[in-house]
């Protein structure tokens, strides 16, 4: 569904982009993906929660998993801040915290947690319809329906559980965004934040069972797991319900790191990691 377009067409689509030859990194072309888009992530998550609730799923908010009981190589239950739950099945899908939860079951994951920062500007009248991503400058820009511009880049260069924004990031981001769209120089950033990303050595997720019977993982999505939520959730539900690994996730098992069959996906998020 994608097509390569040249500077003239890019300029027509995004007039504020600097497509001049004097730009530091001249834009010679772009990969245009018409079906692409943005979503309101909080609305989507509430949508999932309501739909799950309607199907009889109990969502326990403000409840921390503090331990996982394993006996004889089999999951027996989960300890939480609000009581214990007896269960033979646990799916660990805790992204940036996934190694901590896996450790509770005695499972080691080849994952490191890195902060990924983003920022939004004050709102302005709608002028930017596509999402613009630069693989050279490692930034993306989109505009929300409230008019704010959303900026993001690659993960912080060090492993950490910090969710604070940094001045270093804001400065680097602003510099790169202005190389793309110099006309934004008067806009002010309203806020910035960071989320935690679960990064694997091959930048691909880890899905399926583990050496502990009943302990499953759907982790390691790093910087691009939101769009993959529905399909990975469906595949994991099938995996758990049938006891068989669906073909679509077959290559993403935890054992690949021991067997040496990595699935290189470094380019998957478009901005560099
Ligand atoms: C700034 C930023 C921009 C991003 N942009 C994109 C994008 O454009 N497209 C895209 O596809 N992805 C994007 N991502 C990545 C995406 O957000 C994640 O990959 C995705 O949200 C992971 O979903 P998840 O359900 O696996 O985990 P999460 O949504 O992180 O949920 C994990 C949950 O586990 C809970 N938890 C952790 N520990 C415990 C515990 N001990 N007990 C109970 N609960 C626990 C946490 O509170 C959290 O609610 C972005 C991430 C960030 C930070």
PDB file of C-alpha atoms and ligand atoms in Angstrom:
ATOM      1  CA  UNK A   1       0.000   0.000   0.000  1.00  0.00           C
ATOM      2  CA  UNK A   2       3.024   2.340   0.046  1.00  0.00           C
ATOM      3  CA  UNK A   3       4.464   4.382  -2.801  1.00  0.00           C
ATOM      4  CA  UNK A   4       7.613   6.425  -3.304  1.00  0.00           C
ATOM      5  CA  UNK A   5       6.916  10.105  -3.962  1.00  0.00           C
ATOM      6  CA  UNK A   6       9.241  12.976  -4.888  1.00  0.00           C
ATOM      7  CA  UNK A   7       9.834  16.443  -3.390  1.00  0.00           C
ATOM      8  CA  UNK A   8       7.127  18.195  -5.458  1.00  0.00           C
ATOM      9  CA  UNK A   9       4.400  15.849  -4.276  1.00  0.00           C
ATOM     10  CA  UNK A  10       5.746  15.914  -0.713  1.00  0.00           C
ATOM     11  CA  UNK A  11       5.585  19.714  -0.711  1.00  0.00           C
ATOM     12  CA  UNK A  12       1.991  19.630  -1.963  1.00  0.00           C
ATOM     13  CA  UNK A  13       1.007  17.268   0.846  1.00  0.00           C
ATOM     14  CA  UNK A  14       3.008  18.985   3.622  1.00  0.00           C
ATOM     15  CA  UNK A  15       3.693  22.600   2.542  1.00  0.00           C
ATOM     16  CA  UNK A  16       5.638  23.394   5.735  1.00  0.00           C
ATOM     17  CA  UNK A  17       8.316  20.775   5.021  1.00  0.00           C
ATOM     18  CA  UNK A  18      11.637  22.185   3.843  1.00  0.00           C
ATOM     19  CA  UNK A  19      12.274  20.303   0.601  1.00  0.00           C
ATOM     20  CA  UNK A  20      14.884  22.796  -0.640  1.00  0.00           C
ATOM     21  CA  UNK A  21      18.277  21.566  -1.776  1.00  0.00           C
ATOM     22  CA  UNK A  22      19.953  23.781   0.809  1.00  0.00           C
ATOM     23  CA  UNK A  23      18.517  21.773   3.730  1.00  0.00           C
ATOM     24  CA  UNK A  24      21.171  20.034   5.827  1.00  0.00           C
ATOM     25  CA  UNK A  25      19.708  16.664   4.846  1.00  0.00           C
ATOM     26  CA  UNK A  26      17.865  17.394   1.573  1.00  0.00           C
ATOM     27  CA  UNK A  27      14.615  15.462   1.176  1.00  0.00           C
ATOM     28  CA  UNK A  28      14.922  13.548  -2.082  1.00  0.00           C
ATOM     29  CA  UNK A  29      11.869  11.348  -1.675  1.00  0.00           C
ATOM     30  CA  UNK A  30       9.443   9.788   0.768  1.00  0.00           C
ATOM     31  CA  UNK A  31       7.603   6.535   1.285  1.00  0.00           C
ATOM     32  CA  UNK A  32       3.920   7.514   1.354  1.00  0.00           C
ATOM     33  CA  UNK A  33       1.553   5.113   3.099  1.00  0.00           C
ATOM     34  CA  UNK A  34      -2.030   6.355   2.515  1.00  0.00           C
ATOM     35  CA  UNK A  35      -3.756   3.933   4.963  1.00  0.00           C
ATOM     36  CA  UNK A  36      -1.487   5.049   7.840  1.00  0.00           C
ATOM     37  CA  UNK A  37      -2.888   7.186  10.627  1.00  0.00           C
ATOM     38  CA  UNK A  38      -2.888   8.061  14.294  1.00  0.00           C
ATOM     39  CA  UNK A  39      -5.134   6.963  17.131  1.00  0.00           C
ATOM     40  CA  UNK A  40      -6.098   8.352  20.546  1.00  0.00           C
ATOM     41  CA  UNK A  41      -4.273   5.774  22.636  1.00  0.00           C
ATOM     42  CA  UNK A  42      -6.257   6.346  25.825  1.00  0.00           C
ATOM     43  CA  UNK A  43      -9.564   5.994  23.955  1.00  0.00           C
ATOM     44  CA  UNK A  44      -8.363   2.746  22.371  1.00  0.00           C
ATOM     45  CA  UNK A  45      -7.260   1.273  25.704  1.00  0.00           C
ATOM     46  CA  UNK A  46     -10.594   2.157  27.334  1.00  0.00           C
ATOM     47  CA  UNK A  47     -12.290   0.581  24.323  1.00  0.00           C
ATOM     48  CA  UNK A  48     -10.374  -2.665  24.898  1.00  0.00           C
ATOM     49  CA  UNK A  49     -11.183  -2.576  28.614  1.00  0.00           C
ATOM     50  CA  UNK A  50     -14.910  -2.016  28.064  1.00  0.00           C
ATOM     51  CA  UNK A  51     -15.104  -4.740  25.414  1.00  0.00           C
ATOM     52  CA  UNK A  52     -13.235  -7.196  27.660  1.00  0.00           C
ATOM     53  CA  UNK A  53     -15.486  -6.286  30.583  1.00  0.00           C
ATOM     54  CA  UNK A  54     -18.572  -6.915  28.427  1.00  0.00           C
ATOM     55  CA  UNK A  55     -17.199 -10.408  27.700  1.00  0.00           C
ATOM     56  CA  UNK A  56     -16.888 -11.145  31.422  1.00  0.00           C
ATOM     57  CA  UNK A  57     -13.199 -10.314  31.942  1.00  0.00           C
ATOM     58  CA  UNK A  58     -12.406  -8.797  35.355  1.00  0.00           C
ATOM     59  CA  UNK A  59      -9.999  -5.861  35.091  1.00  0.00           C
ATOM     60  CA  UNK A  60      -8.378  -5.206  38.493  1.00  0.00           C
ATOM     61  CA  UNK A  61      -7.187  -1.614  38.483  1.00  0.00           C
ATOM     62  CA  UNK A  62      -4.607  -0.327  40.992  1.00  0.00           C
ATOM     63  CA  UNK A  63      -3.552  -3.900  41.713  1.00  0.00           C
ATOM     64  CA  UNK A  64       0.147  -4.718  41.614  1.00  0.00           C
ATOM     65  CA  UNK A  65       1.462  -8.221  41.017  1.00  0.00           C
ATOM     66  CA  UNK A  66       4.019  -8.752  43.772  1.00  0.00           C
ATOM     67  CA  UNK A  67       4.848 -12.422  43.290  1.00  0.00           C
ATOM     68  CA  UNK A  68       4.156 -15.521  41.203  1.00  0.00           C
ATOM     69  CA  UNK A  69       3.917 -18.931  42.834  1.00  0.00           C
ATOM     70  CA  UNK A  70       5.608 -21.740  40.929  1.00  0.00           C
ATOM     71  CA  UNK A  71       5.832 -25.319  42.165  1.00  0.00           C
ATOM     72  CA  UNK A  72       7.184 -28.307  40.267  1.00  0.00           C
ATOM     73  CA  UNK A  73       7.881 -26.132  37.202  1.00  0.00           C
ATOM     74  CA  UNK A  74       4.206 -25.087  36.955  1.00  0.00           C
ATOM     75  CA  UNK A  75       2.499 -21.769  37.739  1.00  0.00           C
ATOM     76  CA  UNK A  76       0.173 -22.096  40.742  1.00  0.00           C
ATOM     77  CA  UNK A  77      -0.893 -18.549  41.465  1.00  0.00           C
ATOM     78  CA  UNK A  78      -0.290 -14.825  41.590  1.00  0.00           C
ATOM     79  CA  UNK A  79       0.265 -12.657  44.647  1.00  0.00           C
ATOM     80  CA  UNK A  80      -1.027  -9.115  44.406  1.00  0.00           C
ATOM     81  CA  UNK A  81      -1.213  -5.989  46.532  1.00  0.00           C
ATOM     82  CA  UNK A  82      -4.906  -6.807  47.042  1.00  0.00           C
ATOM     83  CA  UNK A  83      -4.746 -10.523  47.706  1.00  0.00           C
ATOM     84  CA  UNK A  84      -3.677 -13.829  46.192  1.00  0.00           C
ATOM     85  CA  UNK A  85      -5.170 -15.490  43.111  1.00  0.00           C
ATOM     86  CA  UNK A  86      -4.895 -19.198  42.447  1.00  0.00           C
ATOM     87  CA  UNK A  87      -4.326 -19.904  38.738  1.00  0.00           C
ATOM     88  CA  UNK A  88      -2.427 -22.332  36.493  1.00  0.00           C
ATOM     89  CA  UNK A  89      -1.967 -19.682  33.742  1.00  0.00           C
ATOM     90  CA  UNK A  90      -0.263 -16.276  33.797  1.00  0.00           C
ATOM     91  CA  UNK A  91       0.412 -14.080  30.749  1.00  0.00           C
ATOM     92  CA  UNK A  92       3.137 -11.517  31.368  1.00  0.00           C
ATOM     93  CA  UNK A  93       2.432  -8.505  29.120  1.00  0.00           C
ATOM     94  CA  UNK A  94       3.951  -5.779  31.248  1.00  0.00           C
ATOM     95  CA  UNK A  95       6.238  -4.206  28.602  1.00  0.00           C
ATOM     96  CA  UNK A  96       8.865  -2.030  30.347  1.00  0.00           C
ATOM     97  CA  UNK A  97       8.405  -3.949  33.614  1.00  0.00           C
ATOM     98  CA  UNK A  98       8.320  -7.400  32.009  1.00  0.00           C
ATOM     99  CA  UNK A  99      11.734  -8.571  33.234  1.00  0.00           C
ATOM    100  CA  UNK A 100      10.751  -7.788  36.832  1.00  0.00           C
ATOM    101  CA  UNK A 101       7.523  -9.786  36.550  1.00  0.00           C
ATOM    102  CA  UNK A 102       9.253 -12.672  34.744  1.00  0.00           C
ATOM    103  CA  UNK A 103      11.851 -12.833  37.524  1.00  0.00           C
ATOM    104  CA  UNK A 104       8.999 -13.481  39.971  1.00  0.00           C
ATOM    105  CA  UNK A 105       8.407 -16.750  38.095  1.00  0.00           C
ATOM    106  CA  UNK A 106      12.139 -17.475  37.860  1.00  0.00           C
ATOM    107  CA  UNK A 107      12.230 -16.726  34.111  1.00  0.00           C
ATOM    108  CA  UNK A 108      15.024 -14.563  32.649  1.00  0.00           C
ATOM    109  CA  UNK A 109      14.154 -12.459  29.626  1.00  0.00           C
ATOM    110  CA  UNK A 110      16.769 -10.970  27.253  1.00  0.00           C
ATOM    111  CA  UNK A 111      15.153  -7.554  27.588  1.00  0.00           C
ATOM    112  CA  UNK A 112      16.404  -4.165  28.719  1.00  0.00           C
ATOM    113  CA  UNK A 113      14.147  -1.256  29.612  1.00  0.00           C
ATOM    114  CA  UNK A 114      14.770   2.107  27.961  1.00  0.00           C
ATOM    115  CA  UNK A 115      12.788   5.354  28.293  1.00  0.00           C
ATOM    116  CA  UNK A 116      11.171   6.696  25.120  1.00  0.00           C
ATOM    117  CA  UNK A 117      10.329  10.381  25.274  1.00  0.00           C
ATOM    118  CA  UNK A 118       7.759  12.434  23.401  1.00  0.00           C
ATOM    119  CA  UNK A 119       6.537  16.025  23.544  1.00  0.00           C
ATOM    120  CA  UNK A 120       3.550  18.131  22.493  1.00  0.00           C
ATOM    121  CA  UNK A 121       3.305  21.788  21.530  1.00  0.00           C
ATOM    122  CA  UNK A 122       0.639  24.362  22.178  1.00  0.00           C
ATOM    123  CA  UNK A 123      -2.345  23.904  19.824  1.00  0.00           C
ATOM    124  CA  UNK A 124      -2.489  25.600  16.433  1.00  0.00           C
ATOM    125  CA  UNK A 125      -4.971  25.476  13.590  1.00  0.00           C
ATOM    126  CA  UNK A 126      -4.931  22.173  11.665  1.00  0.00           C
ATOM    127  CA  UNK A 127      -2.249  22.186   8.963  1.00  0.00           C
ATOM    128  CA  UNK A 128      -0.630  18.752   9.097  1.00  0.00           C
ATOM    129  CA  UNK A 129      -2.658  15.743   8.037  1.00  0.00           C
ATOM    130  CA  UNK A 130      -0.090  12.968   7.463  1.00  0.00           C
ATOM    131  CA  UNK A 131       2.360  11.764  10.095  1.00  0.00           C
ATOM    132  CA  UNK A 132       5.845  12.827   9.009  1.00  0.00           C
ATOM    133  CA  UNK A 133       8.694  10.513   9.982  1.00  0.00           C
ATOM    134  CA  UNK A 134      12.342  11.132   9.188  1.00  0.00           C
ATOM    135  CA  UNK A 135      14.591   8.110   9.379  1.00  0.00           C
ATOM    136  CA  UNK A 136      17.586  10.405   8.839  1.00  0.00           C
ATOM    137  CA  UNK A 137      16.785  12.878  11.613  1.00  0.00           C
ATOM    138  CA  UNK A 138      15.139  10.215  13.820  1.00  0.00           C
ATOM    139  CA  UNK A 139      12.014  12.261  14.550  1.00  0.00           C
ATOM    140  CA  UNK A 140       8.309  12.047  13.851  1.00  0.00           C
ATOM    141  CA  UNK A 141       5.689  14.824  13.808  1.00  0.00           C
ATOM    142  CA  UNK A 142       1.909  14.589  13.740  1.00  0.00           C
ATOM    143  CA  UNK A 143      -0.965  16.870  14.699  1.00  0.00           C
ATOM    144  CA  UNK A 144      -3.727  15.854  17.086  1.00  0.00           C
ATOM    145  CA  UNK A 145      -7.385  16.714  16.595  1.00  0.00           C
ATOM    146  CA  UNK A 146      -6.882  19.349  19.338  1.00  0.00           C
ATOM    147  CA  UNK A 147      -4.226  21.016  17.156  1.00  0.00           C
ATOM    148  CA  UNK A 148      -1.179  20.091  19.256  1.00  0.00           C
ATOM    149  CA  UNK A 149       1.876  18.834  17.408  1.00  0.00           C
ATOM    150  CA  UNK A 150       3.221  15.551  18.754  1.00  0.00           C
ATOM    151  CA  UNK A 151       6.975  15.072  18.438  1.00  0.00           C
ATOM    152  CA  UNK A 152       8.954  11.963  19.189  1.00  0.00           C
ATOM    153  CA  UNK A 153      12.315  10.402  18.494  1.00  0.00           C
ATOM    154  CA  UNK A 154      14.331   7.323  19.398  1.00  0.00           C
ATOM    155  CA  UNK A 155      14.779   5.808  22.872  1.00  0.00           C
ATOM    156  CA  UNK A 156      17.124   7.400  25.400  1.00  0.00           C
ATOM    157  CA  UNK A 157      20.690   6.103  24.996  1.00  0.00           C
ATOM    158  CA  UNK A 158      20.787   4.355  28.396  1.00  0.00           C
ATOM    159  CA  UNK A 159      18.698   1.694  30.140  1.00  0.00           C
ATOM    160  CA  UNK A 160      16.551   3.190  32.908  1.00  0.00           C
ATOM    161  CA  UNK A 161      13.126   3.097  34.563  1.00  0.00           C
ATOM    162  CA  UNK A 162      12.874   6.898  34.584  1.00  0.00           C
ATOM    163  CA  UNK A 163       9.750   8.421  33.061  1.00  0.00           C
ATOM    164  CA  UNK A 164      10.990  12.012  33.344  1.00  0.00           C
ATOM    165  CA  UNK A 165      11.548  14.191  30.313  1.00  0.00           C
ATOM    166  CA  UNK A 166      15.025  15.650  29.806  1.00  0.00           C
ATOM    167  CA  UNK A 167      16.222  19.013  28.478  1.00  0.00           C
ATOM    168  CA  UNK A 168      18.801  17.209  26.345  1.00  0.00           C
ATOM    169  CA  UNK A 169      16.001  15.354  24.560  1.00  0.00           C
ATOM    170  CA  UNK A 170      13.867  18.489  24.068  1.00  0.00           C
ATOM    171  CA  UNK A 171      16.817  20.401  22.604  1.00  0.00           C
ATOM    172  CA  UNK A 172      17.822  17.617  20.219  1.00  0.00           C
ATOM    173  CA  UNK A 173      14.227  17.026  19.186  1.00  0.00           C
ATOM    174  CA  UNK A 174      13.528  20.720  18.549  1.00  0.00           C
ATOM    175  CA  UNK A 175      16.688  21.051  16.455  1.00  0.00           C
ATOM    176  CA  UNK A 176      15.744  18.102  14.276  1.00  0.00           C
ATOM    177  CA  UNK A 177      12.094  19.117  13.904  1.00  0.00           C
ATOM    178  CA  UNK A 178      13.172  22.615  12.827  1.00  0.00           C
ATOM    179  CA  UNK A 179      15.408  21.135  10.158  1.00  0.00           C
ATOM    180  CA  UNK A 180      12.283  19.498   8.749  1.00  0.00           C
ATOM    181  CA  UNK A 181       9.888  22.405   9.307  1.00  0.00           C
ATOM    182  CA  UNK A 182      11.722  25.698  10.007  1.00  0.00           C
ATOM    183  CA  UNK A 183       8.384  27.561  10.174  1.00  0.00           C
ATOM    184  CA  UNK A 184       7.659  25.951  13.561  1.00  0.00           C
ATOM    185  CA  UNK A 185      10.431  27.910  15.287  1.00  0.00           C
ATOM    186  CA  UNK A 186       8.007  30.149  17.217  1.00  0.00           C
ATOM    187  CA  UNK A 187       5.935  27.276  18.611  1.00  0.00           C
ATOM    188  CA  UNK A 188       6.246  26.431  22.290  1.00  0.00           C
ATOM    189  CA  UNK A 189       6.426  22.979  23.810  1.00  0.00           C
ATOM    190  CA  UNK A 190       3.608  22.425  26.304  1.00  0.00           C
ATOM    191  CA  UNK A 191       4.833  19.241  27.938  1.00  0.00           C
ATOM    192  CA  UNK A 192       7.045  16.211  27.482  1.00  0.00           C
ATOM    193  CA  UNK A 193       7.073  12.777  29.036  1.00  0.00           C
ATOM    194  CA  UNK A 194       8.612   9.328  28.753  1.00  0.00           C
ATOM    195  CA  UNK A 195       7.271   5.786  28.703  1.00  0.00           C
ATOM    196  CA  UNK A 196       9.216   2.581  29.284  1.00  0.00           C
ATOM    197  CA  UNK A 197      10.123   0.382  26.334  1.00  0.00           C
ATOM    198  CA  UNK A 198      11.070  -3.281  26.570  1.00  0.00           C
ATOM    199  CA  UNK A 199      13.897  -3.704  24.060  1.00  0.00           C
ATOM    200  CA  UNK A 200      15.137  -7.094  22.866  1.00  0.00           C
ATOM    201  CA  UNK A 201      18.525  -7.750  21.207  1.00  0.00           C
ATOM    202  CA  UNK A 202      16.886  -8.233  17.770  1.00  0.00           C
ATOM    203  CA  UNK A 203      14.176  -5.546  18.256  1.00  0.00           C
ATOM    204  CA  UNK A 204      11.435  -8.161  17.821  1.00  0.00           C
ATOM    205  CA  UNK A 205       8.843  -9.147  20.432  1.00  0.00           C
ATOM    206  CA  UNK A 206       8.860 -12.348  22.462  1.00  0.00           C
ATOM    207  CA  UNK A 207       5.609 -14.327  22.390  1.00  0.00           C
ATOM    208  CA  UNK A 208       4.609 -17.758  23.607  1.00  0.00           C
ATOM    209  CA  UNK A 209       5.328 -20.107  26.482  1.00  0.00           C
ATOM    210  CA  UNK A 210       8.403 -20.298  28.705  1.00  0.00           C
ATOM    211  CA  UNK A 211      10.273 -23.015  30.587  1.00  0.00           C
ATOM    212  CA  UNK A 212       7.732 -22.617  33.417  1.00  0.00           C
ATOM    213  CA  UNK A 213       4.507 -24.404  32.453  1.00  0.00           C
ATOM    214  CA  UNK A 214       1.585 -21.981  32.410  1.00  0.00           C
ATOM    215  CA  UNK A 215       3.806 -18.882  32.346  1.00  0.00           C
ATOM    216  CA  UNK A 216       3.408 -17.105  29.002  1.00  0.00           C
ATOM    217  CA  UNK A 217       4.924 -13.881  27.696  1.00  0.00           C
ATOM    218  CA  UNK A 218       3.875 -11.250  25.154  1.00  0.00           C
ATOM    219  CA  UNK A 219       6.672  -8.747  25.678  1.00  0.00           C
ATOM    220  CA  UNK A 220       9.608  -7.018  24.018  1.00  0.00           C
ATOM    221  CA  UNK A 221       7.524  -4.822  21.730  1.00  0.00           C
ATOM    222  CA  UNK A 222       9.804  -1.897  22.429  1.00  0.00           C
ATOM    223  CA  UNK A 223       8.746   1.243  20.599  1.00  0.00           C
ATOM    224  CA  UNK A 224       6.090  -0.210  18.291  1.00  0.00           C
ATOM    225  CA  UNK A 225       3.779  -2.415  20.329  1.00  0.00           C
ATOM    226  CA  UNK A 226       0.623  -0.329  20.272  1.00  0.00           C
ATOM    227  CA  UNK A 227      -0.312  -1.077  16.691  1.00  0.00           C
ATOM    228  CA  UNK A 228       0.472  -4.756  17.233  1.00  0.00           C
ATOM    229  CA  UNK A 229      -1.725  -5.137  20.334  1.00  0.00           C
ATOM    230  CA  UNK A 230      -4.818  -6.594  18.635  1.00  0.00           C
ATOM    231  CA  UNK A 231      -3.062  -9.244  16.550  1.00  0.00           C
ATOM    232  CA  UNK A 232      -0.619 -10.292  19.261  1.00  0.00           C
ATOM    233  CA  UNK A 233      -3.457 -10.446  21.796  1.00  0.00           C
ATOM    234  CA  UNK A 234      -5.488 -12.656  19.504  1.00  0.00           C
ATOM    235  CA  UNK A 235      -2.529 -14.945  18.796  1.00  0.00           C
ATOM    236  CA  UNK A 236      -1.686 -15.248  22.495  1.00  0.00           C
ATOM    237  CA  UNK A 237      -5.325 -16.032  23.354  1.00  0.00           C
ATOM    238  CA  UNK A 238      -5.240 -18.849  20.786  1.00  0.00           C
ATOM    239  CA  UNK A 239      -1.871 -20.054  22.090  1.00  0.00           C
ATOM    240  CA  UNK A 240      -3.166 -20.267  25.656  1.00  0.00           C
ATOM    241  CA  UNK A 241      -6.596 -21.697  24.776  1.00  0.00           C
ATOM    242  CA  UNK A 242      -5.306 -24.447  22.471  1.00  0.00           C
ATOM    243  CA  UNK A 243      -1.858 -25.096  23.956  1.00  0.00           C
ATOM    244  CA  UNK A 244      -0.417 -24.729  20.438  1.00  0.00           C
ATOM    245  CA  UNK A 245       1.679 -21.824  19.152  1.00  0.00           C
ATOM    246  CA  UNK A 246      -0.074 -20.190  16.167  1.00  0.00           C
ATOM    247  CA  UNK A 247       2.113 -20.051  13.069  1.00  0.00           C
ATOM    248  CA  UNK A 248       2.022 -16.245  12.927  1.00  0.00           C
ATOM    249  CA  UNK A 249       4.000 -15.989  16.188  1.00  0.00           C
ATOM    250  CA  UNK A 250       6.058 -19.168  15.746  1.00  0.00           C
ATOM    251  CA  UNK A 251       9.311 -17.323  15.002  1.00  0.00           C
ATOM    252  CA  UNK A 252       9.034 -15.086  18.077  1.00  0.00           C
ATOM    253  CA  UNK A 253       9.510 -17.666  20.830  1.00  0.00           C
ATOM    254  CA  UNK A 254      11.853 -17.086  23.760  1.00  0.00           C
ATOM    255  CA  UNK A 255      13.987 -20.064  22.702  1.00  0.00           C
ATOM    256  CA  UNK A 256      15.250 -18.184  19.611  1.00  0.00           C
ATOM    257  CA  UNK A 257      17.828 -16.381  21.733  1.00  0.00           C
ATOM    258  CA  UNK A 258      19.358 -19.700  22.797  1.00  0.00           C
ATOM    259  CA  UNK A 259      18.994 -21.313  19.363  1.00  0.00           C
ATOM    260  CA  UNK A 260      20.412 -18.298  17.508  1.00  0.00           C
ATOM    261  CA  UNK A 261      17.420 -17.744  15.198  1.00  0.00           C
ATOM    262  CA  UNK A 262      16.955 -14.025  15.733  1.00  0.00           C
ATOM    263  CA  UNK A 263      14.344 -11.978  13.855  1.00  0.00           C
ATOM    264  CA  UNK A 264      16.059  -8.675  13.035  1.00  0.00           C
ATOM    265  CA  UNK A 265      13.533  -5.807  13.077  1.00  0.00           C
ATOM    266  CA  UNK A 266      15.712  -2.797  13.792  1.00  0.00           C
ATOM    267  CA  UNK A 267      13.947  -0.718  11.149  1.00  0.00           C
ATOM    268  CA  UNK A 268      10.424  -1.546  12.339  1.00  0.00           C
ATOM    269  CA  UNK A 269       9.785   1.698  14.196  1.00  0.00           C
ATOM    270  CA  UNK A 270      11.040   3.974  11.368  1.00  0.00           C
ATOM    271  CA  UNK A 271      12.928   6.183  13.832  1.00  0.00           C
ATOM    272  CA  UNK A 272      16.266   4.708  14.911  1.00  0.00           C
ATOM    273  CA  UNK A 273      16.472   2.848  18.218  1.00  0.00           C
TER     274      UNK A 273
HETATM  275  C1  LIG B   1       6.440   7.949  23.863  1.00  0.00           C
HETATM  276  C2  LIG B   1       6.030   6.643  23.243  1.00  0.00           C
HETATM  277  C3  LIG B   1       5.551   6.615  21.944  1.00  0.00           C
HETATM  278  C4  LIG B   1       5.160   5.417  21.361  1.00  0.00           C
HETATM  279  N1  LIG B   1       4.655   5.443  20.091  1.00  0.00           N
HETATM  280  C5  LIG B   1       4.203   4.302  19.538  1.00  0.00           C
HETATM  281  C6  LIG B   1       3.617   4.326  18.237  1.00  0.00           C
HETATM  282  O1  LIG B   1       3.533   5.370  17.594  1.00  0.00           O
HETATM  283  N2  LIG B   1       3.155   3.162  17.726  1.00  0.00           N
HETATM  284  C7  LIG B   1       3.239   1.984  18.409  1.00  0.00           C
HETATM  285  O2  LIG B   1       2.788   0.960  17.897  1.00  0.00           O
HETATM  286  N3  LIG B   1       3.802   1.925  19.644  1.00  0.00           N
HETATM  287  C8  LIG B   1       4.291   3.053  20.219  1.00  0.00           C
HETATM  288  N4  LIG B   1       4.881   3.016  21.455  1.00  0.00           N
HETATM  289  C9  LIG B   1       5.118   1.717  22.102  1.00  0.00           C
HETATM  290  C10 LIG B   1       3.842   1.203  22.742  1.00  0.00           C
HETATM  291  O3  LIG B   1       3.308   2.218  23.586  1.00  0.00           O
HETATM  292  C11 LIG B   1       4.128  -0.060  23.568  1.00  0.00           C
HETATM  293  O4  LIG B   1       4.854  -1.005  22.793  1.00  0.00           O
HETATM  294  C12 LIG B   1       2.808  -0.689  23.994  1.00  0.00           C
HETATM  295  O5  LIG B   1       2.008   0.245  24.698  1.00  0.00           O
HETATM  296  C13 LIG B   1       3.056  -1.905  24.867  1.00  0.00           C
HETATM  297  O6  LIG B   1       1.798  -2.408  25.214  1.00  0.00           O
HETATM  298  P1  LIG B   1       1.680  -3.501  26.324  1.00  0.00           P
HETATM  299  O7  LIG B   1       0.220  -3.782  26.475  1.00  0.00           O
HETATM  300  O8  LIG B   1       2.610  -4.629  26.008  1.00  0.00           O
HETATM  301  O9  LIG B   1       2.272  -2.821  27.651  1.00  0.00           O
HETATM  302  P2  LIG B   1       1.844  -1.481  28.394  1.00  0.00           P
HETATM  303  O10 LIG B   1       0.811  -0.740  27.630  1.00  0.00           O
HETATM  304  O11 LIG B   1       3.109  -0.779  28.784  1.00  0.00           O
HETATM  305  O12 LIG B   1       1.152  -2.048  29.674  1.00  0.00           O
HETATM  306  C14 LIG B   1       1.895  -2.730  30.654  1.00  0.00           C
HETATM  307  C15 LIG B   1       1.086  -2.626  31.914  1.00  0.00           C
HETATM  308  O13 LIG B   1       1.654  -3.479  32.897  1.00  0.00           O
HETATM  309  C16 LIG B   1       1.463  -2.845  34.144  1.00  0.00           C
HETATM  310  N5  LIG B   1       2.372  -3.442  35.126  1.00  0.00           N
HETATM  311  C17 LIG B   1       3.720  -3.407  35.169  1.00  0.00           C
HETATM  312  N6  LIG B   1       4.181  -4.075  36.231  1.00  0.00           N
HETATM  313  C18 LIG B   1       3.093  -4.562  36.884  1.00  0.00           C
HETATM  314  C19 LIG B   1       2.914  -5.329  38.075  1.00  0.00           C
HETATM  315  N7  LIG B   1       3.938  -5.749  38.820  1.00  0.00           N
HETATM  316  N8  LIG B   1       1.639  -5.615  38.453  1.00  0.00           N
HETATM  317  C20 LIG B   1       0.576  -5.208  37.715  1.00  0.00           C
HETATM  318  N9  LIG B   1       0.689  -4.485  36.578  1.00  0.00           N
HETATM  319  C21 LIG B   1       1.937  -4.167  36.179  1.00  0.00           C
HETATM  320  C22 LIG B   1       1.767  -1.382  33.852  1.00  0.00           C
HETATM  321  O14 LIG B   1       1.219  -0.558  34.851  1.00  0.00           O
HETATM  322  C23 LIG B   1       1.076  -1.211  32.513  1.00  0.00           C
HETATM  323  O15 LIG B   1      -0.261  -0.803  32.666  1.00  0.00           O
HETATM  324  C24 LIG B   1       5.278   4.200  22.078  1.00  0.00           C
HETATM  325  C25 LIG B   1       5.772   4.209  23.389  1.00  0.00           C
HETATM  326  C26 LIG B   1       6.132   5.417  23.970  1.00  0.00           C
HETATM  327  C27 LIG B   1       6.653   5.415  25.389  1.00  0.00           C
END
